Amino acid sequence: MEIEELRKQFLKLNFDTAEFRVDGDDIVGFSVACGETASRYTDASDPDFQAPPTFPARFHGRRMLPSDLPLEGKIPLDAGKAVMPQKAIRAGTKLVGKSYLNEIYEKTGRSGRMIFLVSRMELFDEAEDLACIVDSRMVVRERPAE
Amino acid sequence: MTIASFDQVEFGDELPSFTPDTGLENVRRFAKAAQMMAKRFTDHEGARKEGLPGAMVPGVMSQAILTAMIHRWAPEAALVKIDTIFRAPVMVDEAHEVNGVVTDLDEETKTAEIDLTITNGAGETRVLGTATVRLP
């Protein structure tokens, strides 16, 4: 896989759009299980009730990567996740997630080359405001002989 | 002591560590709320059949546990960004500790940068990350 070629073909091109509904019970279950104690995340009757900031990381589109990305049979592994909240997300909100590859880069070590693919999902609310950005970092490993 | 404002934070401050509930029942509760009911998260035997040593805590849950620690320390902190690296699995039903330390402060934006870790009982770092938070 040539990095420059991959960048030219795939960066910044939308490959998935999906809709999600934010459920109040899910917000409470998610928050309590993770040890949140603030009532704005754990109590649906709180006037400021909202999803905790990393809640949108649970949303997945239909695809994590473009269908025509030439992975040559390799399975990308989860290397990390970044979340950048932009505004409060309330129960009942419908979100639209639009995904594209935001970064493609490589690192080479003793065990061979690793290609990092950063898939970005931008989540928009009903007012079409950007509510959150979630970056999923995936890594594809190559052995030195490849 | 909880933090109410940026002025109370100093470089090098350690956030109060806490032991998250990584028991199977709680992870199932999370998985249900996050719609991540895969056996590798919710069932030790099912996870073993997938070649894992046992059920593991979802990465999304580990990240949210780190955020919860920040809110316990500074209830009004607004998360600007959190970036986490899942270095190794956080195993269900094993004790883990969550820690954080303030590594940078920006007075102009009233933001603090915090290094975060989740370590297991053997002291091995399983998840690490960095968060930027804005304080009143």
Coordinates of C-alpha atoms in Angstrom, one line a residue:
Chain A
M1 CA 0.0 0.0 0.0
E2 CA 1.5 3.3 -1.1
I3 CA 0.6 6.0 1.4
E4 CA 0.6 8.9 -1.0
E5 CA -1.7 7.0 -3.3
L6 CA -4.1 6.1 -0.5
R7 CA -4.2 9.8 0.6
K8 CA -5.0 11.0 -2.9
Q9 CA -7.8 8.4 -3.3
F10 CA -9.5 8.4 0.1
L11 CA -8.8 11.4 2.3
K12 CA -11.7 13.7 3.2
L13 CA -14.2 11.7 1.1
N14 CA -17.4 10.7 2.8
F15 CA -17.9 7.0 2.9
D16 CA -20.8 6.6 5.3
T17 CA -23.8 8.5 6.7
A18 CA -25.9 7.1 9.5
E19 CA -28.6 8.3 11.9
F20 CA -28.7 7.7 15.6
R21 CA -31.3 8.4 18.3
V22 CA -30.0 9.5 21.8
D23 CA -32.0 7.5 24.4
G24 CA -32.3 8.9 28.0
D25 CA -32.1 5.4 29.6
D26 CA -28.9 4.7 27.6
I27 CA -27.4 7.9 28.9
V28 CA -28.1 7.0 32.5
G29 CA -26.9 3.4 32.0
F30 CA -23.7 4.5 30.3
S31 CA -22.9 7.2 32.9
V32 CA -23.6 5.1 36.0
A33 CA -21.6 2.2 34.7
C34 CA -18.6 4.4 34.1
G35 CA -18.7 6.0 37.5
E36 CA -20.1 9.4 36.7
T37 CA -21.6 11.0 39.7
A38 CA -22.9 14.4 38.4
S39 CA -26.7 14.4 38.2
R40 CA -26.6 16.1 34.8
Y41 CA -25.4 12.7 33.4
T42 CA -27.1 10.3 35.8
D43 CA -30.5 11.7 36.5
A44 CA -33.0 12.2 33.7
S45 CA -35.0 14.7 35.9
D46 CA -32.0 17.1 36.2
P47 CA -32.9 20.2 34.2
D48 CA -29.4 20.0 32.6
F49 CA -29.7 16.3 31.8
Q50 CA -27.3 15.5 28.9
A51 CA -25.1 12.7 27.5
P52 CA -21.6 12.5 29.1
P53 CA -19.0 14.0 26.7
T54 CA -17.6 10.7 25.4
F55 CA -21.1 9.1 24.8
P56 CA -21.0 9.7 21.0
A57 CA -18.0 7.3 20.8
R58 CA -20.5 4.5 21.1
F59 CA -22.0 5.3 17.7
H60 CA -20.9 3.3 14.7
G61 CA -21.8 3.8 11.2
R62 CA -22.5 1.0 8.7
R63 CA -18.8 0.9 7.9
M64 CA -15.6 1.9 9.8
L65 CA -13.6 2.3 6.6
P66 CA -14.3 2.8 2.8
S67 CA -15.4 -0.4 1.2
D68 CA -12.8 -0.1 -1.6
L69 CA -9.8 0.6 0.7
P70 CA -7.2 -1.9 -0.5
L71 CA -6.4 -3.6 2.8
E72 CA -5.0 -6.7 1.0
G73 CA -6.7 -9.1 3.5
K74 CA -5.3 -7.4 6.6
I75 CA -7.6 -6.7 9.5
P76 CA -7.2 -3.2 11.0
L77 CA -6.8 -3.2 14.8
D78 CA -8.3 -0.6 17.2
A79 CA -5.4 1.7 18.1
G80 CA -7.3 4.4 20.0
K81 CA -10.1 6.9 20.0
A82 CA -10.4 10.7 20.4
V83 CA -13.5 12.6 21.2
M84 CA -14.0 16.4 20.8
P85 CA -17.4 17.4 22.1
Q86 CA -18.8 20.6 20.5
K87 CA -22.2 21.1 22.3
A88 CA -24.4 19.3 24.8
I89 CA -26.3 16.3 23.5
R90 CA -29.8 15.9 25.0
A91 CA -32.0 12.8 25.3
G92 CA -34.3 12.4 22.3
T93 CA -31.9 14.1 19.9
K94 CA -31.5 12.6 16.5
L95 CA -27.9 12.7 15.3
V96 CA -26.5 12.3 11.8
G97 CA -23.0 10.9 11.6
K98 CA -20.9 11.5 8.5
S99 CA -17.6 9.5 8.2
Y100 CA -14.5 10.1 6.2
L101 CA -10.8 9.2 6.5
N102 CA -9.1 12.2 8.1
E103 CA -5.5 11.0 8.3
I104 CA -3.4 8.3 6.8
Y105 CA 0.2 7.9 8.0
E106 CA 2.8 5.3 8.6
K107 CA 5.4 4.4 11.2
T108 CA 8.2 1.9 10.7
G109 CA 9.8 -0.1 13.5
R110 CA 11.8 -3.2 14.1
S111 CA 8.7 -5.4 13.5
G112 CA 7.9 -3.7 10.2
R113 CA 5.6 -1.0 8.9
M114 CA 2.4 0.1 10.5
I115 CA -0.2 2.1 8.6
F116 CA -2.5 4.2 10.7
L117 CA -5.9 5.1 9.4
V118 CA -7.9 7.8 11.3
S119 CA -11.6 7.6 10.5
R120 CA -13.4 10.7 11.6
M121 CA -17.2 10.8 12.3
E122 CA -18.8 14.2 12.5
L123 CA -22.1 14.1 14.3
F124 CA -24.7 16.8 13.5
D125 CA -27.9 17.4 15.5
E126 CA -31.3 18.3 14.1
A127 CA -30.3 22.0 13.9
E128 CA -27.4 20.8 11.7
D129 CA -25.0 22.0 14.3
L130 CA -21.8 20.0 14.8
A131 CA -22.4 18.3 18.1
C132 CA -19.3 16.1 18.4
I133 CA -16.2 14.8 16.5
V134 CA -15.1 11.2 17.1
D135 CA -11.7 10.0 15.6
S136 CA -11.2 6.2 15.5
R137 CA -7.5 5.3 15.0
M138 CA -6.9 1.9 13.3
V139 CA -3.6 0.3 12.6
V140 CA -2.7 -2.2 9.8
R141 CA 0.6 -4.0 10.4
E142 CA 2.9 -5.2 7.7
R143 CA 5.8 -7.6 8.3
P144 CA 9.3 -6.6 7.1
A145 CA 9.2 -9.0 4.1
E146 CA 6.1 -7.4 2.8
Chain B
M1 CA -11.2 18.2 47.5
T2 CA -13.0 19.0 44.3
I3 CA -11.9 21.8 42.0
A4 CA -14.3 24.6 41.3
S5 CA -12.2 27.0 39.2
F6 CA -9.1 27.2 37.1
D7 CA -7.3 29.2 39.8
Q8 CA -7.3 26.2 42.1
V9 CA -5.4 24.0 39.7
E10 CA -1.6 23.7 39.8
F11 CA 0.9 22.1 37.4
G12 CA 1.6 18.6 38.7
D13 CA -1.6 18.2 40.6
E14 CA -2.7 14.6 40.8
L15 CA -6.4 13.8 40.4
P16 CA -7.9 11.6 43.1
S17 CA -7.5 8.1 41.8
F18 CA -10.4 5.7 41.9
T19 CA -11.1 2.1 41.3
P20 CA -13.7 1.6 38.6
D21 CA -16.3 -1.1 38.7
T22 CA -15.0 -3.5 36.0
G23 CA -17.1 -6.4 37.3
L24 CA -19.0 -8.5 34.7
E25 CA -22.5 -7.2 35.8
N26 CA -21.5 -3.6 35.5
V27 CA -19.8 -4.1 32.1
R28 CA -22.9 -5.8 30.9
R29 CA -24.9 -2.8 32.1
F30 CA -22.6 -0.6 30.1
A31 CA -22.7 -2.8 27.0
K32 CA -26.5 -2.8 27.0
A33 CA -26.6 1.1 27.2
A34 CA -23.9 1.4 24.5
Q35 CA -25.5 -1.3 22.4
M36 CA -22.2 -3.3 22.4
M37 CA -23.5 -6.7 23.5
A38 CA -20.7 -8.7 21.9
K39 CA -19.7 -11.8 23.9
R40 CA -16.1 -10.6 24.1
F41 CA -17.4 -7.9 26.5
T42 CA -20.2 -9.7 28.3
D43 CA -19.3 -13.3 28.7
H44 CA -16.0 -14.9 29.8
E45 CA -16.6 -18.2 28.0
G46 CA -17.7 -16.5 24.8
A47 CA -14.6 -14.3 24.9
R48 CA -12.4 -17.4 25.4
K49 CA -14.0 -19.0 22.3
E50 CA -12.8 -15.9 20.4
G51 CA -9.3 -16.5 21.6
L52 CA -9.2 -13.9 24.3
P53 CA -8.1 -14.7 27.9
G54 CA -11.6 -13.6 29.1
A55 CA -14.1 -10.8 28.7
M56 CA -12.7 -7.4 28.3
V57 CA -13.9 -3.9 29.1
P58 CA -14.9 -2.0 25.9
G59 CA -12.4 0.8 24.9
V60 CA -15.3 3.2 24.9
M61 CA -16.1 2.3 28.5
S62 CA -12.4 2.8 29.5
Q63 CA -12.4 6.2 27.9
A64 CA -15.7 7.2 29.7
I65 CA -14.2 6.0 33.1
L66 CA -11.3 8.4 32.6
T67 CA -13.7 11.2 31.9
A68 CA -15.7 10.3 35.0
M69 CA -12.5 10.7 37.1
I70 CA -12.1 14.2 35.7
H71 CA -15.7 15.1 36.6
R72 CA -15.2 13.7 40.1
W73 CA -12.1 16.0 40.5
A74 CA -13.7 19.1 38.8
P75 CA -17.5 18.7 38.5
E76 CA -17.8 21.7 36.3
A77 CA -14.9 20.9 34.0
A78 CA -15.9 20.9 30.3
L79 CA -14.1 18.4 28.2
V80 CA -12.5 19.9 25.1
K81 CA -10.8 16.8 23.9
I82 CA -9.8 13.3 25.1
D83 CA -7.5 11.1 23.2
T84 CA -6.9 7.5 24.4
I85 CA -4.7 4.7 23.3
F86 CA -5.8 1.2 24.1
R87 CA -2.4 -0.4 24.7
A88 CA -3.7 -3.7 26.2
P89 CA -7.1 -5.1 27.2
V90 CA -8.7 -4.1 30.4
M91 CA -9.9 -7.4 31.7
V92 CA -13.4 -7.8 33.2
D93 CA -13.5 -8.9 36.9
E94 CA -9.8 -7.7 37.5
A95 CA -9.1 -4.7 39.7
H96 CA -7.8 -1.6 37.9
E97 CA -6.9 1.9 39.1
V98 CA -7.5 5.1 37.2
N99 CA -5.0 8.0 37.6
G100 CA -4.5 11.5 36.2
V101 CA -1.9 14.3 36.6
V102 CA -2.1 17.9 35.4
T103 CA 0.8 18.4 32.9
D104 CA 0.0 21.8 31.4
L105 CA -2.1 24.9 32.1
D106 CA -3.1 27.7 29.8
E107 CA -4.3 30.8 31.7
E108 CA -5.6 32.5 28.6
T109 CA -8.1 29.8 27.7
K110 CA -8.4 28.5 31.3
T111 CA -7.7 25.0 30.1
A112 CA -5.7 22.2 31.7
E113 CA -4.0 19.3 30.1
I114 CA -4.2 16.0 32.0
D115 CA -2.3 12.8 31.4
L116 CA -4.5 9.7 32.1
T117 CA -3.8 6.1 32.8
I118 CA -5.7 2.9 33.6
T119 CA -3.4 0.3 35.3
N120 CA -4.1 -3.3 36.4
G121 CA -3.2 -4.9 39.6
A122 CA 0.2 -5.8 38.3
G123 CA 0.9 -2.1 37.7
E124 CA 0.8 -2.5 33.9
T125 CA -0.6 0.4 32.0
R126 CA -3.5 -0.9 29.9
V127 CA -5.0 2.5 28.6
L128 CA -3.3 5.8 28.4
G129 CA -4.5 9.1 27.2
T130 CA -4.5 12.9 27.4
A131 CA -7.4 15.2 28.0
T132 CA -7.9 18.9 27.7
V133 CA -10.5 20.5 29.9
R134 CA -11.8 24.0 30.3
L135 CA -12.5 25.2 33.8
P136 CA -14.7 28.1 35.1

